[in-house]
Coordinates of C-alpha atoms in Angstrom, one line a residue:
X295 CA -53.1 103.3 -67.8
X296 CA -52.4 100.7 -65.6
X297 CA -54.3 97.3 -65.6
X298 CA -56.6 96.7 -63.0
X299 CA -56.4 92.8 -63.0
X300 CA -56.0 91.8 -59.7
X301 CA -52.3 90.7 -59.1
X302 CA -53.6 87.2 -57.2
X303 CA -56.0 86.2 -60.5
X304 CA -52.4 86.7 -62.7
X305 CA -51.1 84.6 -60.3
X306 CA -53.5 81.7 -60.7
X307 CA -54.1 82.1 -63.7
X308 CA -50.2 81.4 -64.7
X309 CA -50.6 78.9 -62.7
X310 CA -53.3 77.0 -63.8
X311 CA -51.9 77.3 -67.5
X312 CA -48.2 76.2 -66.6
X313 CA -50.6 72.8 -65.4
X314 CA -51.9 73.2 -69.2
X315 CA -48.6 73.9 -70.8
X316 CA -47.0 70.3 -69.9
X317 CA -43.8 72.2 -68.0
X318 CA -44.7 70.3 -64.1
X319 CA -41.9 67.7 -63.8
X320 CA -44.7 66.0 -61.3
X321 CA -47.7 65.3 -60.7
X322 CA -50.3 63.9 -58.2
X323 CA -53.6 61.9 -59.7
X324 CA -56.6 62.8 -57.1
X325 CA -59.4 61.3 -59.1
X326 CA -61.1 58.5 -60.1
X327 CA -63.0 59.9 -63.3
X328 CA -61.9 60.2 -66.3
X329 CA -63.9 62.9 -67.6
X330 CA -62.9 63.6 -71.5
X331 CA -60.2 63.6 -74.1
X332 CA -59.2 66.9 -72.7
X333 CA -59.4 65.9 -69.4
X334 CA -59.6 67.7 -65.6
X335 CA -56.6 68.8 -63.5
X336 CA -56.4 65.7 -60.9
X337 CA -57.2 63.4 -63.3
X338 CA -54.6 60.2 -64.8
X339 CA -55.4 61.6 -68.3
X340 CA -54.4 64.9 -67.3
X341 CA -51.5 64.4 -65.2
X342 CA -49.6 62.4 -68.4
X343 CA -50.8 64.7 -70.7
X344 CA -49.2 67.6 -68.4
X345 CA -45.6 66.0 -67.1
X346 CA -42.7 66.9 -68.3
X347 CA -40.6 64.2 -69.8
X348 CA -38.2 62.6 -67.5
X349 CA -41.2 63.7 -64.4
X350 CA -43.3 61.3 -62.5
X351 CA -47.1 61.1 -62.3
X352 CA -48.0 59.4 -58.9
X353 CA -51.1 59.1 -57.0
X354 CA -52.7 60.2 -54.0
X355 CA -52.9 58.0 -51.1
X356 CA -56.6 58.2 -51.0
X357 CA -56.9 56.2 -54.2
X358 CA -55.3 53.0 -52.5
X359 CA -57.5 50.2 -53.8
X360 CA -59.8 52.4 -56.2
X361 CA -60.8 51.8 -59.4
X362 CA -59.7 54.3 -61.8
X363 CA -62.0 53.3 -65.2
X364 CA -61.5 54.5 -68.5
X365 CA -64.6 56.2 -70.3
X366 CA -65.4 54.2 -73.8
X367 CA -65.0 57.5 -75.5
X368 CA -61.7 58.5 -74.6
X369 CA -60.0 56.3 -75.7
X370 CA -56.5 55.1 -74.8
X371 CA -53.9 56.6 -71.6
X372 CA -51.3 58.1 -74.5
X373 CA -47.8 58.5 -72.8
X374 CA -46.0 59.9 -75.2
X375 CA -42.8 61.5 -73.2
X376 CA -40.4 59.7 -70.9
X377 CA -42.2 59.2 -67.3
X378 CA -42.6 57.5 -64.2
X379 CA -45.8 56.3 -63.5
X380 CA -45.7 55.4 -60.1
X381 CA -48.4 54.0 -58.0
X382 CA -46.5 53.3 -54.4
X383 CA -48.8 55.8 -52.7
X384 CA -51.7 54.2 -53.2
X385 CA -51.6 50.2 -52.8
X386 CA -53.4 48.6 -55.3
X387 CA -54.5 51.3 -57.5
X388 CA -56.3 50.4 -60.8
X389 CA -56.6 51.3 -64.3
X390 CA -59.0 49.5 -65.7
X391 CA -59.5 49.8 -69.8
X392 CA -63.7 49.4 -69.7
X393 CA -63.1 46.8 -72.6
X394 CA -62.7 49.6 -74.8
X395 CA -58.9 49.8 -75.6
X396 CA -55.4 49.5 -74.8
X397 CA -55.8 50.9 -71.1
X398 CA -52.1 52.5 -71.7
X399 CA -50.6 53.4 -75.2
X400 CA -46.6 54.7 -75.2
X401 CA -45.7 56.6 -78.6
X402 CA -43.0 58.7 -79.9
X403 CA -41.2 60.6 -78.8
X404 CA -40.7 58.6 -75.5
X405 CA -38.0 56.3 -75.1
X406 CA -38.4 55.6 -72.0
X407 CA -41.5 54.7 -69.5
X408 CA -41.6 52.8 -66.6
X409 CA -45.1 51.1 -65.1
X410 CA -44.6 50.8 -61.2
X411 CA -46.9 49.2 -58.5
X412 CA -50.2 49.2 -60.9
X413 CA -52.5 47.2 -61.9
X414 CA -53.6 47.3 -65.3
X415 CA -56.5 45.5 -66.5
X416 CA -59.7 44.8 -69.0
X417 CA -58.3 46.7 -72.2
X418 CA -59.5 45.8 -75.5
X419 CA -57.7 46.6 -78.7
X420 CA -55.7 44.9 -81.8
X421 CA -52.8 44.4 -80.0
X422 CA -51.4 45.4 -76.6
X423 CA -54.6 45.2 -74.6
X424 CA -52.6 46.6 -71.5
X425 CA -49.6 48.2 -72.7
X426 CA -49.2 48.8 -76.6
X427 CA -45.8 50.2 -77.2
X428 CA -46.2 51.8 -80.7
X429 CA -42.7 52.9 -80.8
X430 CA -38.9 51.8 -80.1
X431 CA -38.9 52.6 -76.4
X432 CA -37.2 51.2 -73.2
X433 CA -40.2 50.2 -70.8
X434 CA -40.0 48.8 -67.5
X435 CA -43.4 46.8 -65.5
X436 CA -41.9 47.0 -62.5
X437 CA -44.1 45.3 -58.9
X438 CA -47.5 45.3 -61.6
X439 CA -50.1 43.5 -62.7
X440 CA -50.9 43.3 -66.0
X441 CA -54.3 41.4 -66.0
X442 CA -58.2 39.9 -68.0
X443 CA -56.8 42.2 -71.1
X444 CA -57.9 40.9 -74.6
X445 CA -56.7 41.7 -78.3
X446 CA -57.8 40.4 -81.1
X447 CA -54.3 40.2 -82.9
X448 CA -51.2 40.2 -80.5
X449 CA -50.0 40.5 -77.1
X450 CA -52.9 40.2 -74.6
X451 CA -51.6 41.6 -71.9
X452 CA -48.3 43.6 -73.5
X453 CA -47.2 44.5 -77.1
X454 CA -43.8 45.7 -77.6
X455 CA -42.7 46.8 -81.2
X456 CA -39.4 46.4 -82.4
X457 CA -36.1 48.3 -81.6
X458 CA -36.4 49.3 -78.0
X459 CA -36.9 47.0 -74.8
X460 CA -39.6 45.0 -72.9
X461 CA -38.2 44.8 -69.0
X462 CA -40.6 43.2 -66.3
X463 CA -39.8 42.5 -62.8
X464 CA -41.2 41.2 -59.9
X465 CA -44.6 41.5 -61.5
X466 CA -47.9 39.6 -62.9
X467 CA -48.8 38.9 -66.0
X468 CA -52.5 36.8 -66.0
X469 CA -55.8 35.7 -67.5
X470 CA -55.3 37.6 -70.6
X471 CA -55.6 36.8 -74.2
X472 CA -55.1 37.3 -77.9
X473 CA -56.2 36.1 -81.1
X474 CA -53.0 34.9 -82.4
X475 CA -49.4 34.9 -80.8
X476 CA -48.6 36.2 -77.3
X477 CA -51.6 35.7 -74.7
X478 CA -49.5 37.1 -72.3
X479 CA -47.1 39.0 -73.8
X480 CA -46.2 39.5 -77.6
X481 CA -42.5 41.5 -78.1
X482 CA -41.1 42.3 -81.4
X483 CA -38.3 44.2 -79.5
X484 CA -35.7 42.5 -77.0
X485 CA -37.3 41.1 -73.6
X486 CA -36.0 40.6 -70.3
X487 CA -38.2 39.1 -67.4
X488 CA -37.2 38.9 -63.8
X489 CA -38.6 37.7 -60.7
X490 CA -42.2 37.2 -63.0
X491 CA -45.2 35.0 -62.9
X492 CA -46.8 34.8 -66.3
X493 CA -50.3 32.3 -65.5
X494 CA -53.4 31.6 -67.2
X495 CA -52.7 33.4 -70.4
X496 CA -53.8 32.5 -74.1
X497 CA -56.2 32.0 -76.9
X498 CA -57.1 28.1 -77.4
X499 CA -59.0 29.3 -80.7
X500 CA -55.7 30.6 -81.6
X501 CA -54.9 30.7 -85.8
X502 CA -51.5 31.1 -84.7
X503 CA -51.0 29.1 -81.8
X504 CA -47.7 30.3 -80.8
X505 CA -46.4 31.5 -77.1
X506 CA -49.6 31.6 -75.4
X507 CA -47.4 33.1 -72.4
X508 CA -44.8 35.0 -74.5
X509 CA -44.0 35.3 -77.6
X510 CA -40.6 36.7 -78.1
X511 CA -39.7 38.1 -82.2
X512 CA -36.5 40.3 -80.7
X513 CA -33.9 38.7 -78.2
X514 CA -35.0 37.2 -74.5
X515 CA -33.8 36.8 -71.3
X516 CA -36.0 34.9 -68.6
X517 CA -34.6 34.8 -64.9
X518 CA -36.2 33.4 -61.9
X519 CA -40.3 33.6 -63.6
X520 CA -42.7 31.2 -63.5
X521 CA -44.8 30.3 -66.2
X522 CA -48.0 28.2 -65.3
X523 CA -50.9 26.7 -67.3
X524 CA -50.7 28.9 -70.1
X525 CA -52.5 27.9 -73.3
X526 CA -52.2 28.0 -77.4
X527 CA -54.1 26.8 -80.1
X528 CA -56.2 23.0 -78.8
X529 CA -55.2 21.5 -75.8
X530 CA -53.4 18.5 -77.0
X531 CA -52.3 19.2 -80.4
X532 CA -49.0 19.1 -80.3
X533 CA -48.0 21.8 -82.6
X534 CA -49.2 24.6 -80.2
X535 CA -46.1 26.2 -77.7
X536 CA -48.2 26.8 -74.4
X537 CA -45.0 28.8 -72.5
X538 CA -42.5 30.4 -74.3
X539 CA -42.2 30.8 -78.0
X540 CA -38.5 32.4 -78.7
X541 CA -36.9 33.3 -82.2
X542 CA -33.7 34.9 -81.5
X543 CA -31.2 34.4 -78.7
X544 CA -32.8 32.8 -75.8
X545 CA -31.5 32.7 -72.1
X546 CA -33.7 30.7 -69.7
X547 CA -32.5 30.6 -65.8
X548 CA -33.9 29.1 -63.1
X549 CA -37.1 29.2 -64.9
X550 CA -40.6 27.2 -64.8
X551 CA -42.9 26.4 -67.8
X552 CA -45.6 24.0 -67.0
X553 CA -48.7 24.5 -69.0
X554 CA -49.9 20.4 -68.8
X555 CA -52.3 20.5 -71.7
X556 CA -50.2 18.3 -74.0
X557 CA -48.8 20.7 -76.8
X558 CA -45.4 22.2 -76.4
X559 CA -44.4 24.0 -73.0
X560 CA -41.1 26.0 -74.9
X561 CA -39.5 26.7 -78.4
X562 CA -36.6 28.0 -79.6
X563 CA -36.3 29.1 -83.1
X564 CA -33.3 30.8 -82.9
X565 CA -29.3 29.1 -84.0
X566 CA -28.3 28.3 -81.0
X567 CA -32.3 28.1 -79.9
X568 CA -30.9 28.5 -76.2
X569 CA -27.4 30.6 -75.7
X570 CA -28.0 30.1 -72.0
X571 CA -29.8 27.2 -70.3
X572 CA -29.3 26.9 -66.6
X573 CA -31.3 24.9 -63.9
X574 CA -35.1 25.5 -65.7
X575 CA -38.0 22.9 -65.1
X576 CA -39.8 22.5 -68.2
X577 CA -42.6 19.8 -67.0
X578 CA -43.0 18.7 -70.7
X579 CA -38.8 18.4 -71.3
X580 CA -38.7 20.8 -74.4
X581 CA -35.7 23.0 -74.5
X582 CA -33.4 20.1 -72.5
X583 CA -34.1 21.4 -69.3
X584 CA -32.2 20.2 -65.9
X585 CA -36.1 18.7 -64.7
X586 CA -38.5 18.0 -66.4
X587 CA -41.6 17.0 -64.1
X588 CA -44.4 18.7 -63.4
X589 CA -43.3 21.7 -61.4
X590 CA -45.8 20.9 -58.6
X591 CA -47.2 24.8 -57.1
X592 CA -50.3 26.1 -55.7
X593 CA -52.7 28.0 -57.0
X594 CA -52.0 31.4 -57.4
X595 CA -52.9 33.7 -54.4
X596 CA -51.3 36.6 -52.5
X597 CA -48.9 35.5 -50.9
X598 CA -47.1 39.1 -49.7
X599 CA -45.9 41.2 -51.7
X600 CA -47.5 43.9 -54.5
X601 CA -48.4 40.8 -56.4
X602 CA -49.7 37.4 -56.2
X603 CA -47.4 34.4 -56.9
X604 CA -47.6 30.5 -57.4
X605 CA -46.5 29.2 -54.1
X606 CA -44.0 26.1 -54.4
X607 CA -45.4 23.1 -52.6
X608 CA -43.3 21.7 -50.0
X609 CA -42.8 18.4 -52.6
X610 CA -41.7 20.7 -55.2
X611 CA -39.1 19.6 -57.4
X612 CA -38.2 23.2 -57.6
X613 CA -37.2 23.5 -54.3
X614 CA -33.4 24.3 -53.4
X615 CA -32.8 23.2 -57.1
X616 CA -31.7 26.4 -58.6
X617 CA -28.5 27.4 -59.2
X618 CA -27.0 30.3 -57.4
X619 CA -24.1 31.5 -59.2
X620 CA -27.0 32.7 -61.8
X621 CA -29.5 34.3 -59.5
X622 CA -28.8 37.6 -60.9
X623 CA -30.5 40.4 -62.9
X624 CA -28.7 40.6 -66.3
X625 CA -28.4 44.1 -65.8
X626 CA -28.5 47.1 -68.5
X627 CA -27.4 45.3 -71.7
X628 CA -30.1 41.8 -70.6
X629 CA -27.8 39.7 -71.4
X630 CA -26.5 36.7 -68.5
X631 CA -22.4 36.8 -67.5
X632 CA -22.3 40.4 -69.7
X633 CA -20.3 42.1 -66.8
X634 CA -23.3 44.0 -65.1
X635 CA -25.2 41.3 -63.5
X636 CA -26.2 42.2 -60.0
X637 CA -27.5 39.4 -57.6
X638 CA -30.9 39.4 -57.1
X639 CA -32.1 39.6 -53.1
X640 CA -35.7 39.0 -53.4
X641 CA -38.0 36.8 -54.6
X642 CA -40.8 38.7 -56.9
X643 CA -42.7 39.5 -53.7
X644 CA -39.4 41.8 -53.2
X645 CA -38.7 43.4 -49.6
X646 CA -39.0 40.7 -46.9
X647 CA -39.4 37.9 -49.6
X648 CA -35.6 36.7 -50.0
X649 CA -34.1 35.2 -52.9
X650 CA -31.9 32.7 -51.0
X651 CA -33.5 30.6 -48.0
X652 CA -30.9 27.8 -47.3
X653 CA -28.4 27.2 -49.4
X654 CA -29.6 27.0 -52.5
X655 CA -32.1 29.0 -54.4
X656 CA -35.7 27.7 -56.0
X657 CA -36.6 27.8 -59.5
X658 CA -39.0 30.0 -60.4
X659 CA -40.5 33.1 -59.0
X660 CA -41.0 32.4 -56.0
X661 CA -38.7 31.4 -53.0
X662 CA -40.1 29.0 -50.4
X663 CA -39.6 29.3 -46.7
X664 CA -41.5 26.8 -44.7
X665 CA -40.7 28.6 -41.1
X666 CA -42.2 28.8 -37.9
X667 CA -41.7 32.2 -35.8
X668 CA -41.3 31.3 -32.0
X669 CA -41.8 35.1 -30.4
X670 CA -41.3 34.9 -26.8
X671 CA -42.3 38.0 -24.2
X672 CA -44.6 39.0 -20.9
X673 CA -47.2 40.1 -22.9
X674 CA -49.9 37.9 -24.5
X675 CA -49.4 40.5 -28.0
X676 CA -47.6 38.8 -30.2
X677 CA -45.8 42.5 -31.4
X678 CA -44.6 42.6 -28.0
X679 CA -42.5 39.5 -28.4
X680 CA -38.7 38.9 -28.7
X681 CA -37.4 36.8 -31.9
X682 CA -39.8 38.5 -34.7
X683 CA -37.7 36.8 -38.2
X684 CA -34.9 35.2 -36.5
X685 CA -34.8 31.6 -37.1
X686 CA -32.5 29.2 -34.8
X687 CA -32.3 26.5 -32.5
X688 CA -30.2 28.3 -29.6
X689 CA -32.4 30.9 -29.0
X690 CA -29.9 33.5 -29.7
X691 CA -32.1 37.0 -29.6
X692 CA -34.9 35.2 -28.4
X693 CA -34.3 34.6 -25.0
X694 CA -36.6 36.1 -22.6
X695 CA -35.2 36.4 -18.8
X696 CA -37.3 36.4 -15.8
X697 CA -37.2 37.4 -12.2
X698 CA -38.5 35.7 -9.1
X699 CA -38.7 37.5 -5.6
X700 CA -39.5 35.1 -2.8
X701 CA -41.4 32.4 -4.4
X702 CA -43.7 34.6 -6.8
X703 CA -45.0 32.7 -10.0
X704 CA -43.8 34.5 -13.2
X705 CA -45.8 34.5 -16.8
X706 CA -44.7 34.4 -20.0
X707 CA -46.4 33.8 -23.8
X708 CA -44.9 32.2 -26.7
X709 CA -46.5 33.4 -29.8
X710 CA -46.1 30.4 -32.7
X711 CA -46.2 32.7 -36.0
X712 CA -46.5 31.3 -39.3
X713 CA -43.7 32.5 -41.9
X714 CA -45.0 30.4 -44.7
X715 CA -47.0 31.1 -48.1
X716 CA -48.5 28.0 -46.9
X717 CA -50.5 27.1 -44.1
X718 CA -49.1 24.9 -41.7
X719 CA -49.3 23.3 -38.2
X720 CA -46.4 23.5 -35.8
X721 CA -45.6 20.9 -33.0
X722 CA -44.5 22.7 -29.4
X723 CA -42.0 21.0 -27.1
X724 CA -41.4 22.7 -24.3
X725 CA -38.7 21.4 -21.1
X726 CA -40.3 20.0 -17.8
X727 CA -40.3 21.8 -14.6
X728 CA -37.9 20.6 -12.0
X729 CA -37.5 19.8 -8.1
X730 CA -37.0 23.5 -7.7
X731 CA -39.5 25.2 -10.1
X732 CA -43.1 23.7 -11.2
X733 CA -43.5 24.7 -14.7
X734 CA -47.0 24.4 -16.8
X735 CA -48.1 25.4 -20.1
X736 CA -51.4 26.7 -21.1
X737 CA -53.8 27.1 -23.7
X738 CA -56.4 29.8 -22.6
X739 CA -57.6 27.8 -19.7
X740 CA -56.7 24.2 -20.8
X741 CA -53.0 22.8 -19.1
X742 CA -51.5 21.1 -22.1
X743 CA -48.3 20.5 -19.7
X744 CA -48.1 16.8 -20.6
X745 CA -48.4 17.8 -24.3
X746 CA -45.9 20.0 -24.4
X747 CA -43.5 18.5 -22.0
X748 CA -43.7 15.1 -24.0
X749 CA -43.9 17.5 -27.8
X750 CA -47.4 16.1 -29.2
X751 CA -49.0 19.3 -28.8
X752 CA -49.8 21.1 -31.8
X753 CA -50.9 25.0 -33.0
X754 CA -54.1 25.4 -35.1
X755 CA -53.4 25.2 -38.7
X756 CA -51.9 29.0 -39.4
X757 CA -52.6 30.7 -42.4
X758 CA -49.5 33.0 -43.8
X759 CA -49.0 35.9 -40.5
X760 CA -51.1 33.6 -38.5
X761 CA -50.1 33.3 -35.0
X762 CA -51.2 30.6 -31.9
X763 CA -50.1 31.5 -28.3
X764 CA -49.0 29.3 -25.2
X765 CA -49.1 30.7 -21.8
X766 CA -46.2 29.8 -19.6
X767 CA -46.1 29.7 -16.1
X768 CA -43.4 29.5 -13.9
X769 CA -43.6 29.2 -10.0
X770 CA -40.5 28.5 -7.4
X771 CA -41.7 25.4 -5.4
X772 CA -41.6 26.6 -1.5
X773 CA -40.7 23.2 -0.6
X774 CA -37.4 23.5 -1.5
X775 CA -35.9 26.0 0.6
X776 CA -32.9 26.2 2.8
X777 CA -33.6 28.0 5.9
X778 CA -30.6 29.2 8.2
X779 CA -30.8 30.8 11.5
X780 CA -28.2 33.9 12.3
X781 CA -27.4 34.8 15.8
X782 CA -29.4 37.2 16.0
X783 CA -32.3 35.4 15.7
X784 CA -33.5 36.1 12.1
X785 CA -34.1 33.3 9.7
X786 CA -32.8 33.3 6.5
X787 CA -34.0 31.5 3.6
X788 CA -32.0 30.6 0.4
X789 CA -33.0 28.0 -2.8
X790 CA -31.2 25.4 -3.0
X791 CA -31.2 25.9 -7.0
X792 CA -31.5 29.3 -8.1
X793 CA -32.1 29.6 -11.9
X794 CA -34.2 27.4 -14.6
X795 CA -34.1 27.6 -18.4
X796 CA -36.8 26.4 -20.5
X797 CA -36.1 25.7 -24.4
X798 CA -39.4 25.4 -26.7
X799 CA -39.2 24.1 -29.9
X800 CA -41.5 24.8 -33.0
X801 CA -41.1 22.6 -35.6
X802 CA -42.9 22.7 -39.1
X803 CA -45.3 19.7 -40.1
X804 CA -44.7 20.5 -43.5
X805 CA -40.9 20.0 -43.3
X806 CA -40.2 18.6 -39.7
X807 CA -36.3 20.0 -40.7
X808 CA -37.6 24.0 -40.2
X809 CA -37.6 24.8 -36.7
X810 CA -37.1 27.4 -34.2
X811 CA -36.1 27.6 -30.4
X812 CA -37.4 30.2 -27.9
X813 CA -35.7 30.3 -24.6
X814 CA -37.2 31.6 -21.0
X815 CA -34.4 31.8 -18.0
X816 CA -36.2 32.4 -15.2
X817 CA -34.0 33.3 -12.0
X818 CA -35.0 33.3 -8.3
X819 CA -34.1 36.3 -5.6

């Protein structure tokens, strides 16, 4: 007798069971609950408990800038098979822990997990309020942040146990704390950081006031990261390591520590305590860095990028004091000069941000770039302009030519964008009319000629992607005209000068050396 199942419930049935069985090499989280234990197809809980090792659990674009929060009762994400957990799609996604345990806990059998583009946040637990890693595993925090976690034993923000690897990259690590070692990040297995800011981490009740931004049992490697106002054990004491506290091999590049509270900013416990020390600020001097001054940055804000950073001030001893030749991500066996190192091209802000603005790099995580945009075309819209990101004083690429027919005035706007973190005001010069053309400049209404012509005019202070436009006109003067009779009666008139070019210059009052030159060539018919 045959069955008299319909053939499409089969179907969905199968289907919705192979979602059950764990055999989906991907999937998409569509929700923001997080319903039970068991959990609901579209949910986060779901979609790790349901991956395949070696798939990736991403989310849907509709959850950019949601809150994703953990119910007290379920207890901990459990990734426990290799995965990607990758939150691209949706900008500024967040998992947050509801005070109520680690937000995400990796356990055997994975041996590899990689965190991208999350934010992590408000987990409670022993250790690991963010990430716990409960088992040798390679994982990799890549463009996160890991942030207000608290433990009441180690590693606020990140716990790593021993015999696998802790990488972070271009990521945040801030405001958490623990009860003992690690505010920011406690690793009993080998470390490497990259491209990282690690701020405002600690536990000044601290028994064990050691690394209240990292404390590093297994081997380290710190590249290009900033470490800022971190905090162990009473301000003051001493006897307290506010940065880095390191008890194997150490190597610290291009590096910031500056916690300013009067105990120690770095330690090295290990023989040598540092196998590689290159170019680091260390504001307090422990660990014989190259400076050792206050490092001089502003308060943390978003300054592009997935994550925010500690923008260099334009005093910054940091500044073009790097060294380039070790710029580099250690590569796969974390260790500096090992063979694999690839040089790194961004700053921790990554794409658009990049690591080398001069000659020389920064230290720390962040690259400065005090820079005004000059963008030059007919249209007042700014998009509309020639010269977006170059930076010169010829005007090569932006250079904007325009036509005159028989003495009619031609228009043009420069748009004076801000490429800085910070926000700056830039001074316009702008070349004089002639004999032959009368040239003003204007701001809305206002003819700021003389200030242009003579250089004191200035933009409105411009925030980062600010922009302050300057109407050019042009007109031929009809006064200077040749006028020639043929023999056939017709008079023809010809300029006496056909062709003007007019340079403007915008130069940073932050760092009167950063400049940028638009041109306008304006010819006559």
């Amino acid at each position: 007798m045959k069955s008299k199942t319909p053939r499409a419930v089969v179907l969905v049935a199968f289907a919705v069971g192979s979602l059950f069985a764990g055999n989906v090499s991907a999937l998409t989280v569509s929700l923001m609950t997080d319903t039970s234990p068991v959990s609901v197809v579209g949910e986060l809980r779901h979609a790790l408990q349901n991956t395949t090792s070696g798939g990736t659990v991403d989310f849907a674009p509709g959850l950019a800038g949601q809150v994703i929060t953990l119910a007290p009762t379920n207890g901990s994400l459990v990734v426990s098979q290799n995965l990607v957990i990758d939150g691209t799609n949706a900008p500024g996604v967040i998992i947050d822990g509801a005070a109520s345990a680690s937000v995400f806990t990796v356990n055997t059998p994975a041996t590899s997990v990689t965190f991208r583009r999350l934010t992590i946040r408000n987990g409670s637990a022993t250790n690991g309020g963010g990430i716990y890693i409960s088992t040798p595993c390679t994982v990799t925090v890549s463009e996160s942040t890991i942030e207000s976690n608290q433990v009441t034993s180690r590693g606020g923000g990140i716990y790593s146990w021993m015999g696998g690897r802790l990488n972070v990259t271009g990521s945040l690590i801030s405001n958490n704390t623990s009860g003992s070692q690690g505010g920011g990040i406690y690793t009993d297995s080998d470390a490497v950081l990259t491209n990282t800011t690690v701020t405002g981490n600690g536990n000044t009740t601290a028994p064990i006031g050691g690394g209240g931004g990292l404390f590093a049992a297994g081997n380290l490697t710190v590249t290009h990261c900033t470490f800022y106002n971190n905090a162990a054990g009473p301000a003051g004491n001493g006897t307290y390591i506010d940065g880095i506290f390191a008890s194997l091999s150490f190597h610290l590049i291009n590096t910031i520590i500056d916690s300013g509270r009067g105990n120690k900013d770095c330690y090295g416990l290990g023989v040598p305590a540092l196998i590689t020390n290159v170019n680091n600020l260390i504001a307090d001097g422990t660990c014989s860095p190259l400076l050792a001054v206050p490092s001089q940055v502003a308060a943390l804000a978003d300054n592009g990028g997935p994550t925010q950073t500690h923008a260099l001030l334009p005093t910054s001893p940091c500044r073009d004091a790097g060294a380039n030749a070790s710029a580099n991500d250690p590569g796969a066996d974390g260790v500096p000069g090992g063979g694999d190192d690839t040089a790194l091209s961004t700053d921790q802000r990554g794409a658009g941000f990049s690591r080398l603005v001069g000659g020389t790099v920064d230290i720390g995580a962040f690259e400065l770039r005090i820079q005004p945009d000059n963008l030059i075309g007919r249209s007042p819209s700014p998009a509309a302009g020639l010269g977006n990101n170059l930076y010169n004083t010829s005007g090569a690429g932006q250079t904007l030519k325009l036509t005159s027919k028989q003495a009619t005035t031609v228009r043009a706007t420069l748009n004076v964008q801000n490429d800085c973190a910070l926000t700056d005001t830039f001074s316009v010069r702008g070349t004089k009319g002639n004999s032959l053309f009368n040239v003003g400049y204007f701001n809305s209404a206002t003819n700021v000629t003389a200030a242009v012509t003579t250089g004191t005019y200035a933009t409105p202070a411009l925030t980062r992607g600010q922009t302050s436009p300057l109407s050019i006109v042009v007109k031929p003067n009809p006064r200077k005209l040749k006028k020639r009779t043929r023999r056939d009666g017709r008079v023809v008139v010809t300029w006496l000068k056909r062709r003007i070019s007019l340079a403007l210059t915008s130069t940073s009052q932050l760092d009167a050396t950063r400049k940028d030159v638009a041109k306008v060539k304006v010819k006559h018919l």
